[in-house]
mmCIF file of C-alpha atoms and ligand atoms in Angstrom:
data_model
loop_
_atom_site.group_PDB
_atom_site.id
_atom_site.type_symbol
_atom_site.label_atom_id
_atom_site.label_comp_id
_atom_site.label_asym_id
_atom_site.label_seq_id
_atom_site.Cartn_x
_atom_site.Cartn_y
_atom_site.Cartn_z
ATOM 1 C CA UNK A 13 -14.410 -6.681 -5.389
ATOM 2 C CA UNK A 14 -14.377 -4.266 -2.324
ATOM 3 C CA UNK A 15 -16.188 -1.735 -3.028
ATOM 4 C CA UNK A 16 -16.374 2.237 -1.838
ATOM 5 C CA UNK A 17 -19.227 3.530 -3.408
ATOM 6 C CA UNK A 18 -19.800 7.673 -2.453
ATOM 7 C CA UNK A 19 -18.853 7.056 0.895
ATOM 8 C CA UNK A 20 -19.605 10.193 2.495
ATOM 9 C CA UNK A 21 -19.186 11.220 6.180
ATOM 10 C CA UNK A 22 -19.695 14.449 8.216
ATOM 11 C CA UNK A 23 -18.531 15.764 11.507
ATOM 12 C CA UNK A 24 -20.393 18.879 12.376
ATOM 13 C CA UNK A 25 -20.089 20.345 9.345
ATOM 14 C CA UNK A 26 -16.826 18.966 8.299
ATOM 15 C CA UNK A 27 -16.676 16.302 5.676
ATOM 16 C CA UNK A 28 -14.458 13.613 6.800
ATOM 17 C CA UNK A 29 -15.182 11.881 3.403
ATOM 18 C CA UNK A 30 -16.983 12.875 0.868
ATOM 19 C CA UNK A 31 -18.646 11.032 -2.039
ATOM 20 C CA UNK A 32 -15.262 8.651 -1.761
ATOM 21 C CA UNK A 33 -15.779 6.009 -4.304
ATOM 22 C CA UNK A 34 -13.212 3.290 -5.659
ATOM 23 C CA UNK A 35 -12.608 -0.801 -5.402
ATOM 24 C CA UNK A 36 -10.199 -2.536 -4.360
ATOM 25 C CA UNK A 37 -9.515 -6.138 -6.236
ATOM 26 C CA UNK A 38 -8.746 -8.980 -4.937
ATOM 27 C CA UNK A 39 -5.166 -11.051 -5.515
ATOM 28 C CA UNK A 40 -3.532 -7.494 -5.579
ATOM 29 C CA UNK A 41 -1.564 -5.661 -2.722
ATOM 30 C CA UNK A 42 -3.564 -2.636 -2.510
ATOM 31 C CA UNK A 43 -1.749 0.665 -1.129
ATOM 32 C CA UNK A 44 -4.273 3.683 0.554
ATOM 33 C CA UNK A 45 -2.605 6.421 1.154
ATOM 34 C CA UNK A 46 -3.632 10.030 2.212
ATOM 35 C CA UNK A 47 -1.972 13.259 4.116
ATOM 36 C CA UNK A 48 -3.306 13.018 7.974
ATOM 37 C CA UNK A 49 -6.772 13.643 8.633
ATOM 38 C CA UNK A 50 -7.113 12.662 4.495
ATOM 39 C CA UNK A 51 -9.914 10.045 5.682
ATOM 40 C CA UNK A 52 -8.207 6.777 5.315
ATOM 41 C CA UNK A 53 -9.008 5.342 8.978
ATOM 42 C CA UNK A 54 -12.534 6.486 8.840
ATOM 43 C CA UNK A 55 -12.550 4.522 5.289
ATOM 44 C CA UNK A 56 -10.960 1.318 6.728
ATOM 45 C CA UNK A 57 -13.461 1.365 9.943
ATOM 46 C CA UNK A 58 -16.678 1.768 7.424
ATOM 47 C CA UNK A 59 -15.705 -1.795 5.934
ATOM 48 C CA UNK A 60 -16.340 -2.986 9.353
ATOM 49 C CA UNK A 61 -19.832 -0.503 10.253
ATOM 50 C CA UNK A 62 -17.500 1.378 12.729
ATOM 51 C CA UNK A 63 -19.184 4.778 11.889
ATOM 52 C CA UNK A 64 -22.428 5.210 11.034
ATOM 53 C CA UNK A 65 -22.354 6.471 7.386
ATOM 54 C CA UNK A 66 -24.050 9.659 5.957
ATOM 55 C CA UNK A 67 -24.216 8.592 2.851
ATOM 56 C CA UNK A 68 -22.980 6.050 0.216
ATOM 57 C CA UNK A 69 -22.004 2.571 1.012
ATOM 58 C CA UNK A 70 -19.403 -0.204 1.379
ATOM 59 C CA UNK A 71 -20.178 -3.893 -0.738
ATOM 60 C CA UNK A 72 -18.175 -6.922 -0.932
ATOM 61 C CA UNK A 73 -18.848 -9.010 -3.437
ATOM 62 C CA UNK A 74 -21.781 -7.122 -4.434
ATOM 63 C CA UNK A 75 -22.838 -7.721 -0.984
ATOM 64 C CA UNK A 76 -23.649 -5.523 2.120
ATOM 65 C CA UNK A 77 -21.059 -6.660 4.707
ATOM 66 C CA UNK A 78 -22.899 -7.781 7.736
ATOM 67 C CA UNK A 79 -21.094 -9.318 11.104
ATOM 68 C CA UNK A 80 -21.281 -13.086 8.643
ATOM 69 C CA UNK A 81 -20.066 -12.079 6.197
ATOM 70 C CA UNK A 82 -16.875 -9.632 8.402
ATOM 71 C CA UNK A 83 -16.469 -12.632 10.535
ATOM 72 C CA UNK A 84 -13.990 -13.808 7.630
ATOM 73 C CA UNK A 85 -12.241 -10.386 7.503
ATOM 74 C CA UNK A 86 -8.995 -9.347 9.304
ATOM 75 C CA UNK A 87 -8.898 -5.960 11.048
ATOM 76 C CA UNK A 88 -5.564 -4.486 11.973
ATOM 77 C CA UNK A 89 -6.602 -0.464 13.849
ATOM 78 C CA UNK A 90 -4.744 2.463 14.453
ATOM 79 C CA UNK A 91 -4.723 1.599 18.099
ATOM 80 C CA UNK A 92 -3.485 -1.543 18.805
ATOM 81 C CA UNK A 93 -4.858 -4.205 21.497
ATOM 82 C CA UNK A 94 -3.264 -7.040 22.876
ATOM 83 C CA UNK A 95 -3.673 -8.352 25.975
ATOM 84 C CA UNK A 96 -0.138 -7.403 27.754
ATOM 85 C CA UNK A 97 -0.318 -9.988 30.645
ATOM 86 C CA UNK A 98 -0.768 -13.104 27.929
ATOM 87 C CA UNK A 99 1.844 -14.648 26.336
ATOM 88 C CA UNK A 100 1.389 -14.399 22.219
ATOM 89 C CA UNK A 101 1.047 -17.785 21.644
ATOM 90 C CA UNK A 102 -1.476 -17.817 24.089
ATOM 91 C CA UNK A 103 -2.921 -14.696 22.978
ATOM 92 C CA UNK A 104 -2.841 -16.150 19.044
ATOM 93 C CA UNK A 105 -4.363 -19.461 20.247
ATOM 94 C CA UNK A 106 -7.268 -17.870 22.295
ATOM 95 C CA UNK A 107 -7.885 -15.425 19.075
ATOM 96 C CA UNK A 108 -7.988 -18.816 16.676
ATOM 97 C CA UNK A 109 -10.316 -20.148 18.847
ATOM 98 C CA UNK A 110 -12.815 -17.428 19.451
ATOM 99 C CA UNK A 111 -13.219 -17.589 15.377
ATOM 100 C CA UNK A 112 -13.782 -20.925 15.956
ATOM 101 C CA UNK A 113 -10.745 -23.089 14.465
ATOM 102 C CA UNK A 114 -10.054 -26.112 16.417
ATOM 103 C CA UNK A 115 -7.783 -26.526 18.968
ATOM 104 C CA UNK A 116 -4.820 -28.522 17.356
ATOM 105 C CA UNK A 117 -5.057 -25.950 14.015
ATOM 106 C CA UNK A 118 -5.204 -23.072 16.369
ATOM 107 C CA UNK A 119 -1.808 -24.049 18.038
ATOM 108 C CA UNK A 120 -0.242 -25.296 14.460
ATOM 109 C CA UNK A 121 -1.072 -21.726 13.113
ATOM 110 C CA UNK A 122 0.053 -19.705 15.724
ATOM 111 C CA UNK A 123 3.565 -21.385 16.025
ATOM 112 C CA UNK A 124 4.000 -21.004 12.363
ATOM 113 C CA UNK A 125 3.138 -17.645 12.533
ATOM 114 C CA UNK A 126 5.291 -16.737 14.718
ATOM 115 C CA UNK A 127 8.118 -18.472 13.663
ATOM 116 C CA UNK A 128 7.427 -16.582 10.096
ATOM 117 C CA UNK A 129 7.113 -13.569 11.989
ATOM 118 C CA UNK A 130 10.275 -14.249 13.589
ATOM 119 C CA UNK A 131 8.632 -12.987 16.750
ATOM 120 C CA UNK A 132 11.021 -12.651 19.750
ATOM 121 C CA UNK A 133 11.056 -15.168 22.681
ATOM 122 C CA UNK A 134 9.344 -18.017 20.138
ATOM 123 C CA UNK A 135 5.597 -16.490 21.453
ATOM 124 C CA UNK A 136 6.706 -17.916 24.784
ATOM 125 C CA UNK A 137 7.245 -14.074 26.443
ATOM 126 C CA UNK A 138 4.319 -11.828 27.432
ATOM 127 C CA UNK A 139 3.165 -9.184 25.649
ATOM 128 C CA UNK A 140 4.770 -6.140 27.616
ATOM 129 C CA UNK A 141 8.284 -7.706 27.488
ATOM 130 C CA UNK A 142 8.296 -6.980 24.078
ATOM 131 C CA UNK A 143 9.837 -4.437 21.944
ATOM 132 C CA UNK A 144 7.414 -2.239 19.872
ATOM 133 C CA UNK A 145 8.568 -3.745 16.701
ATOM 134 C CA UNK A 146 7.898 -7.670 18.304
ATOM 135 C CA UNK A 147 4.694 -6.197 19.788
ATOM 136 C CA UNK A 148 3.860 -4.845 15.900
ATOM 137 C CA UNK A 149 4.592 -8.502 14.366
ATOM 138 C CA UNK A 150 2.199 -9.810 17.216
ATOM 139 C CA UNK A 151 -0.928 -7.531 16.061
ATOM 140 C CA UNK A 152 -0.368 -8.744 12.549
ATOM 141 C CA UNK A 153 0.162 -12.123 13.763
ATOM 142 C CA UNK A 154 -3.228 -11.824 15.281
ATOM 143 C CA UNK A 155 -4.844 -10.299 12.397
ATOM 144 C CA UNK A 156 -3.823 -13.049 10.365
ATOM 145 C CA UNK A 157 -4.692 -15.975 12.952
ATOM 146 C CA UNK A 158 -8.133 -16.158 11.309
ATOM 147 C CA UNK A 159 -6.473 -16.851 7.977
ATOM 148 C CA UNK A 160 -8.812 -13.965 6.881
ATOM 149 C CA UNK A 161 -9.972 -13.525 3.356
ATOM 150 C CA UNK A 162 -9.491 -9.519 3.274
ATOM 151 C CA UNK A 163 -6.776 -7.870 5.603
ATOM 152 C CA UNK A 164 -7.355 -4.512 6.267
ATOM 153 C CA UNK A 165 -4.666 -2.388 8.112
ATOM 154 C CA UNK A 166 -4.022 0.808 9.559
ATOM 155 C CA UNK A 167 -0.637 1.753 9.274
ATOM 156 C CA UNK A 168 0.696 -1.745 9.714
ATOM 157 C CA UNK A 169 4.326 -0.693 8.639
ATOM 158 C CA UNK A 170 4.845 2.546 11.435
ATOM 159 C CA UNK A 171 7.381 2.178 13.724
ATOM 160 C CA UNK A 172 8.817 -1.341 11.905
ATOM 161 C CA UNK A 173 12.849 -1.453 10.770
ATOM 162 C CA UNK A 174 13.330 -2.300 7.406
ATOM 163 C CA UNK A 175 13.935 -6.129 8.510
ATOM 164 C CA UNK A 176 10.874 -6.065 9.972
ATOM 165 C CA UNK A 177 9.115 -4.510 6.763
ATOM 166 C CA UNK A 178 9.986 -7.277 4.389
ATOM 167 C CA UNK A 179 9.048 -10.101 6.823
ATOM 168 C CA UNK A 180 5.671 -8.744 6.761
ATOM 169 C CA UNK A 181 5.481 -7.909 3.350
ATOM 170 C CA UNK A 182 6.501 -11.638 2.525
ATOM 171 C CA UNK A 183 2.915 -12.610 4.417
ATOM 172 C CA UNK A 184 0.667 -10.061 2.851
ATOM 173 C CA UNK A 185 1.991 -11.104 -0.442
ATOM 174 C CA UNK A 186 1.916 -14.340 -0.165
ATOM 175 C CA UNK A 187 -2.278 -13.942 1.004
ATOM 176 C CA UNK A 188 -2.479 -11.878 -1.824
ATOM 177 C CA UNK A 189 -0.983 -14.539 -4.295
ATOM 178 C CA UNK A 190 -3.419 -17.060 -2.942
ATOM 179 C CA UNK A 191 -6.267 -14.348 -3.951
ATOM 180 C CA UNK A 192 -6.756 -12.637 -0.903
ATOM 181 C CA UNK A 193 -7.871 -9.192 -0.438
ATOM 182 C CA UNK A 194 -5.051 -6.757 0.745
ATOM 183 C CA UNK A 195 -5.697 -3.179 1.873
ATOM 184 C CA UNK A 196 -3.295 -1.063 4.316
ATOM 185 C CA UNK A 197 -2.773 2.400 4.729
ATOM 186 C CA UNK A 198 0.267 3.916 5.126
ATOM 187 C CA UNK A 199 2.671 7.320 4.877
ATOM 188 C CA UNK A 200 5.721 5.250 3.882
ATOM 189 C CA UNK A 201 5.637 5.929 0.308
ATOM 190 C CA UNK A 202 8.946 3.876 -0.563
ATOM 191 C CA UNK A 203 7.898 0.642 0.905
ATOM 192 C CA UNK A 204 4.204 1.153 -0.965
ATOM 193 C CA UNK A 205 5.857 1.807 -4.404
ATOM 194 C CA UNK A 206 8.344 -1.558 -3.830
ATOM 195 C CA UNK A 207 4.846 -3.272 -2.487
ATOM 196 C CA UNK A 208 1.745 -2.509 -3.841
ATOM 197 C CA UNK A 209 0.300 -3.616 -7.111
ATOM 198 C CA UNK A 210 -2.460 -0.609 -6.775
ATOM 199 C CA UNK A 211 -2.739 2.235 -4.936
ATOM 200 C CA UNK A 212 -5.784 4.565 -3.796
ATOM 201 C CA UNK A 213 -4.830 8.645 -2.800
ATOM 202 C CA UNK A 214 -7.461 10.317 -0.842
ATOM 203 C CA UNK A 215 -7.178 13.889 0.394
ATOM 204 C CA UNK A 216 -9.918 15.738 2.443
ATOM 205 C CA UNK A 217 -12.154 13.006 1.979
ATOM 206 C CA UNK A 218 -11.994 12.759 -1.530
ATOM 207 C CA UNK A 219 -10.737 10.603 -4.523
ATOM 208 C CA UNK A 220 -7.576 11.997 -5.987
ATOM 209 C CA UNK A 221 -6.500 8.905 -8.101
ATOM 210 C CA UNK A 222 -6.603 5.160 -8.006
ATOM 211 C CA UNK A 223 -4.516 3.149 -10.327
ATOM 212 C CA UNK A 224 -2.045 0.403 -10.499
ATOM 213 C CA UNK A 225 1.231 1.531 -9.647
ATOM 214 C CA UNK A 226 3.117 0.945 -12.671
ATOM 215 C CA UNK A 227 0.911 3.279 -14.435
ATOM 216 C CA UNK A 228 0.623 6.034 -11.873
ATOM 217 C CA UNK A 229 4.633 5.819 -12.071
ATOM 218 C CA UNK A 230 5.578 5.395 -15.495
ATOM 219 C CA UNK A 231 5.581 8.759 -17.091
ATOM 220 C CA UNK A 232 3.870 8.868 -20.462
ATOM 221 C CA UNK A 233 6.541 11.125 -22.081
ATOM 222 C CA UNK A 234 9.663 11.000 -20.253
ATOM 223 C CA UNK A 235 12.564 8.484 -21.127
ATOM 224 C CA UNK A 236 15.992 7.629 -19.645
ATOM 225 C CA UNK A 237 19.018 6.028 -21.600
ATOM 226 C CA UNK A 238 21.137 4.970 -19.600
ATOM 227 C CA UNK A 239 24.678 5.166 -20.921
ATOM 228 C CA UNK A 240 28.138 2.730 -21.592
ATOM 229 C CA UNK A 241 31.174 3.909 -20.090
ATOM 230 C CA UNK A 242 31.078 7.719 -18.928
ATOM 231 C CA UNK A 243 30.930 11.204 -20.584
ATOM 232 C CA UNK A 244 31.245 10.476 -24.189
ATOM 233 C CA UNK A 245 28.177 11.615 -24.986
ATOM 234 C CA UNK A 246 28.815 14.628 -27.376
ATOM 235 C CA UNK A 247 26.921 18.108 -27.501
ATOM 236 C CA UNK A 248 26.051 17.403 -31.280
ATOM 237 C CA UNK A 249 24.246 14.227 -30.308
ATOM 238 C CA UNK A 250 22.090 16.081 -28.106
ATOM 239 C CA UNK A 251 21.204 18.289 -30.689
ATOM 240 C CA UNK A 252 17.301 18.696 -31.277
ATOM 241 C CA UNK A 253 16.679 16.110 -28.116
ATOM 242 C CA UNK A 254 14.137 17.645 -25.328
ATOM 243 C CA UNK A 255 16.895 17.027 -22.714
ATOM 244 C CA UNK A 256 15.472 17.040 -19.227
ATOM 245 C CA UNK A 257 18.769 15.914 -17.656
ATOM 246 C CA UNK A 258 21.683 14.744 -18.036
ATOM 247 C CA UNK A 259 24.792 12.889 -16.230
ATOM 248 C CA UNK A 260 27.701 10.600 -16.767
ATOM 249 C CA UNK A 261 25.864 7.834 -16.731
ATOM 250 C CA UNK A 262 22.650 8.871 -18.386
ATOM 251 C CA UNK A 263 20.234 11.339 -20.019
ATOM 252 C CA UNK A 264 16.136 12.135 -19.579
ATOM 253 C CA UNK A 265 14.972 13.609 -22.082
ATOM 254 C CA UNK A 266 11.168 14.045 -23.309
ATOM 255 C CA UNK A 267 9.381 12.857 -26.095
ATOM 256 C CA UNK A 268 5.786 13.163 -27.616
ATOM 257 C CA UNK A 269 6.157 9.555 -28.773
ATOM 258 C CA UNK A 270 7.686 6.116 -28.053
ATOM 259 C CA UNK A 271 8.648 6.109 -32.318
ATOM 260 C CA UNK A 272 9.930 9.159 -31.016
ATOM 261 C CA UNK A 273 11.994 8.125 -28.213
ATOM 262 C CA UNK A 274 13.228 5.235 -30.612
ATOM 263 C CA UNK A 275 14.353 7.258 -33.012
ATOM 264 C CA UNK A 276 16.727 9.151 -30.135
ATOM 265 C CA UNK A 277 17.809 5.707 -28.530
ATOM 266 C CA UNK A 278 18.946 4.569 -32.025
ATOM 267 C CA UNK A 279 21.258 7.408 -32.745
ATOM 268 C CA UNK A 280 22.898 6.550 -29.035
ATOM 269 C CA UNK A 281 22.808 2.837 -29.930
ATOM 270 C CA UNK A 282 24.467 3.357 -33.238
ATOM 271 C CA UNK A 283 27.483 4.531 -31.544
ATOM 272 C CA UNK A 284 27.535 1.957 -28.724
ATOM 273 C CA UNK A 285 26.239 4.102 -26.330
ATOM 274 C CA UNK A 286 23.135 2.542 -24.665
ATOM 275 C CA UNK A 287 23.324 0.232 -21.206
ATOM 276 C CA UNK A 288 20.059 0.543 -21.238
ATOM 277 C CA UNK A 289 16.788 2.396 -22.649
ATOM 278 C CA UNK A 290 13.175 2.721 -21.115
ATOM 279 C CA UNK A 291 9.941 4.624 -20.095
ATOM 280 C CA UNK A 292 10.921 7.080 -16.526
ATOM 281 C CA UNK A 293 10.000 5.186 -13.763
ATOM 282 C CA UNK A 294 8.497 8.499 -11.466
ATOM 283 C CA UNK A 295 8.840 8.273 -7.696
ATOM 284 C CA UNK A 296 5.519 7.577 -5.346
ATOM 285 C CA UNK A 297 6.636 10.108 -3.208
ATOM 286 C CA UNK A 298 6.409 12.903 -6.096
ATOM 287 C CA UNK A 299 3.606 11.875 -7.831
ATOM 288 C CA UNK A 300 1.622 11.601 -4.036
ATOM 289 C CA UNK A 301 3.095 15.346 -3.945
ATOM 290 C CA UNK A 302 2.146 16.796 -7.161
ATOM 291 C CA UNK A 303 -1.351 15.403 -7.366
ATOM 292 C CA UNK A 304 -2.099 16.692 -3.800
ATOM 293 C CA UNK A 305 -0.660 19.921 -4.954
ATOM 294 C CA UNK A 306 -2.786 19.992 -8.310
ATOM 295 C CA UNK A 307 -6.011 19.200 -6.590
ATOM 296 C CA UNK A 308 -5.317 21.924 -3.596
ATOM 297 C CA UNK A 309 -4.825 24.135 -5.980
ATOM 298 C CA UNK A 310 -7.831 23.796 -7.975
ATOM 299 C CA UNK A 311 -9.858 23.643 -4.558
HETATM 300 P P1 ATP B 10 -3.909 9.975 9.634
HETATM 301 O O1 ATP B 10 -3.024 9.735 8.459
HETATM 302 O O2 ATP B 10 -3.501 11.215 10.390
HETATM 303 O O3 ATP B 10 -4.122 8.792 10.504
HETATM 304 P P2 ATP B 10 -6.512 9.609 8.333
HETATM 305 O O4 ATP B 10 -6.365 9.765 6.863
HETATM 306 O O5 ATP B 10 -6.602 8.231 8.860
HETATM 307 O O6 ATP B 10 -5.355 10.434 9.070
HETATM 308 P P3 ATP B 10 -9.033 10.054 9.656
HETATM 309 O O7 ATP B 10 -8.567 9.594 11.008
HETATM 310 O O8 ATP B 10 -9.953 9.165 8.906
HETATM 311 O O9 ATP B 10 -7.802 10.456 8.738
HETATM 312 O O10 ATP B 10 -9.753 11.457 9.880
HETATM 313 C C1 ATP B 10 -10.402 12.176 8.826
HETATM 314 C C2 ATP B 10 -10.998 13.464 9.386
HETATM 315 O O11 ATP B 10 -12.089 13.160 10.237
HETATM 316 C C3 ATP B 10 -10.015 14.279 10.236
HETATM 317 O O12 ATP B 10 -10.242 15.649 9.976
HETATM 318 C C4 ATP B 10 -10.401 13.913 11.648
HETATM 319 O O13 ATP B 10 -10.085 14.987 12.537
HETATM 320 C C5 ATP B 10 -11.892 13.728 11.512
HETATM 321 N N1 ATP B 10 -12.413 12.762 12.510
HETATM 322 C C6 ATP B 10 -12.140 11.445 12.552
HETATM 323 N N2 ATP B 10 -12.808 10.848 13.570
HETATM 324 C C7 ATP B 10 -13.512 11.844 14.188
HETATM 325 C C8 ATP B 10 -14.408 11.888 15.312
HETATM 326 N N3 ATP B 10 -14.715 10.776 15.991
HETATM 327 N N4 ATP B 10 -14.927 13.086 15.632
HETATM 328 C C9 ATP B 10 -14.665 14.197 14.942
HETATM 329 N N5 ATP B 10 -13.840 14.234 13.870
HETATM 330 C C10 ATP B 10 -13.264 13.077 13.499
#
């Protein structure tokens, strides 16, 4: 495990965090996400001893991470850093090296990587020739050069098309599959809700919830049926149903109970009705909302 344990920082008299705790597993894709100035950079550069803590503490494996053990670690910041006069393969070669893989692997990693990357020019064109999405795929090329067993990034998905988004998703899952350790931030809630297996939400510092995804989004009461053919759903069948919604091609309704909800699906199905029948999936993007709103509230 990664841990955050109380992680507390202060500028002036500011928290930046504040007694942030949670872990992050490994094997997972793990999504942190936070309004601006919600802490999440100052989180990511901790793992690394990139401010000097207040309080509270950051273990891996049970461990304190000193420069060893963060050797085998892959860093992605905010502000990016290549080189612009090198070419990339260049660039990802010299990076292998410096964390000392051989020569001959260092070359056989960086063309694969950038032929995975799909990287413009083959990693044959400088830096600055590139296009801000090609000079993106670079920086993640060279935070993965090191084959590094946890892959922290800030904001790795900003400024990427959607192309570009599920070529790099296809590496950090793969890492993840081979039980790597996963953690990016980012303010594209869509592409975190298709990615992540868990997600963190900080805001002012502080832990607001951290759960796998499918249970932050799966609503514990609400349930769609999705409907056969259009519209003949009569007003008599809805009868006695907590109906949240409704539209030709399906209702929401509430229910205190999955029997509940069964017993409602069965009338439907009786009459042919039902496409489909399951828990409401929620949206990231309004559950990020309404638990930023509850907990500003309560402030
Ligand atoms: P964003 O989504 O905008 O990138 P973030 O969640 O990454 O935001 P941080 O960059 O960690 O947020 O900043 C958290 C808080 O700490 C902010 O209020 C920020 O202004 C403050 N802060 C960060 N670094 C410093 C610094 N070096 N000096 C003073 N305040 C700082």
């Amino acid at each position: 495990m990664l841990n955050f344990e109380n992680l507390t920082k202060l500028y002036g008299e500011r928290p930046a965090l504040d007694h942030l705790t949670f872990e992050v597993p490994p094997g997972v894709v793990f999504g942190f996400l936070g309004p601006n100035g919600a802490g999440k950079t100052t989180t990511m550069r901790a793992i690394f001893n990139l401010v000097t803590l207040d309080f509270g503490k950051v273990t891996y494996k049970g461990q304190p991470i000193t420069k060893g053990i963060a050797k085998n670690f892959g860093y992605m910041p905010e502000e990016r850093g290549l080189y612009s006069k090198m070419t990339v393969l260049d660039h990802l070669i010299y990076l292998a090296r410096l964390h000392g893989v051989s020569s001959n692997e260092s070359k056989i990693r960086a063309v694969r990587l950038i032929e995975e990357l799909e990287i413009k020019g083959g990693g044959g064109a400088k830096v600055e020739s590139l296009s801000l999405g090609n000079q993106q795929r670079a920086q993640i090329a060279a935070t993965l050069i090191s084959d590094p067993e946890l892959i922290v990034m800030d904001e790795p998905f900003s400024g990427l098309d959607p192309l570009s988004v599920e070529i790099v998703r296809r590496q950090l899952e793969e890492r993840a599959r081979r039980g790597n350790y996963v953690l990016f931030s980012s303010h594209q809630l869509e592409v975190v809700e298709d990615m992540c297996e868990e997600v963190a939400i900080i805001d002012s510092g502080q832990l607001i919830v951290s759960d796998k995804t499918d249970a932050l989004l799966t609503a514990q009461d609400q349930y769609v049926i999705n409907l056969v053919g259009e519209g003949k759903v009569s007003d008599d069948l809805l009868n006695g149903i907590d109906l949240i919604e409704r539209s030709p091609d399906h209702i929401l309704f509430r229910a205190a109970s999955l029997e509940e909800a069964n017993h409602v699906a069965s009338k439907f199905m009786a009459l042919g009705l039902v496409e489909s029948f399951l828990p409401y999936r929620l949206r990231l993007s309004d559950v990020f909302r309404e638990k930023i709103e509850e907990i500003r509230d309560g402030r």
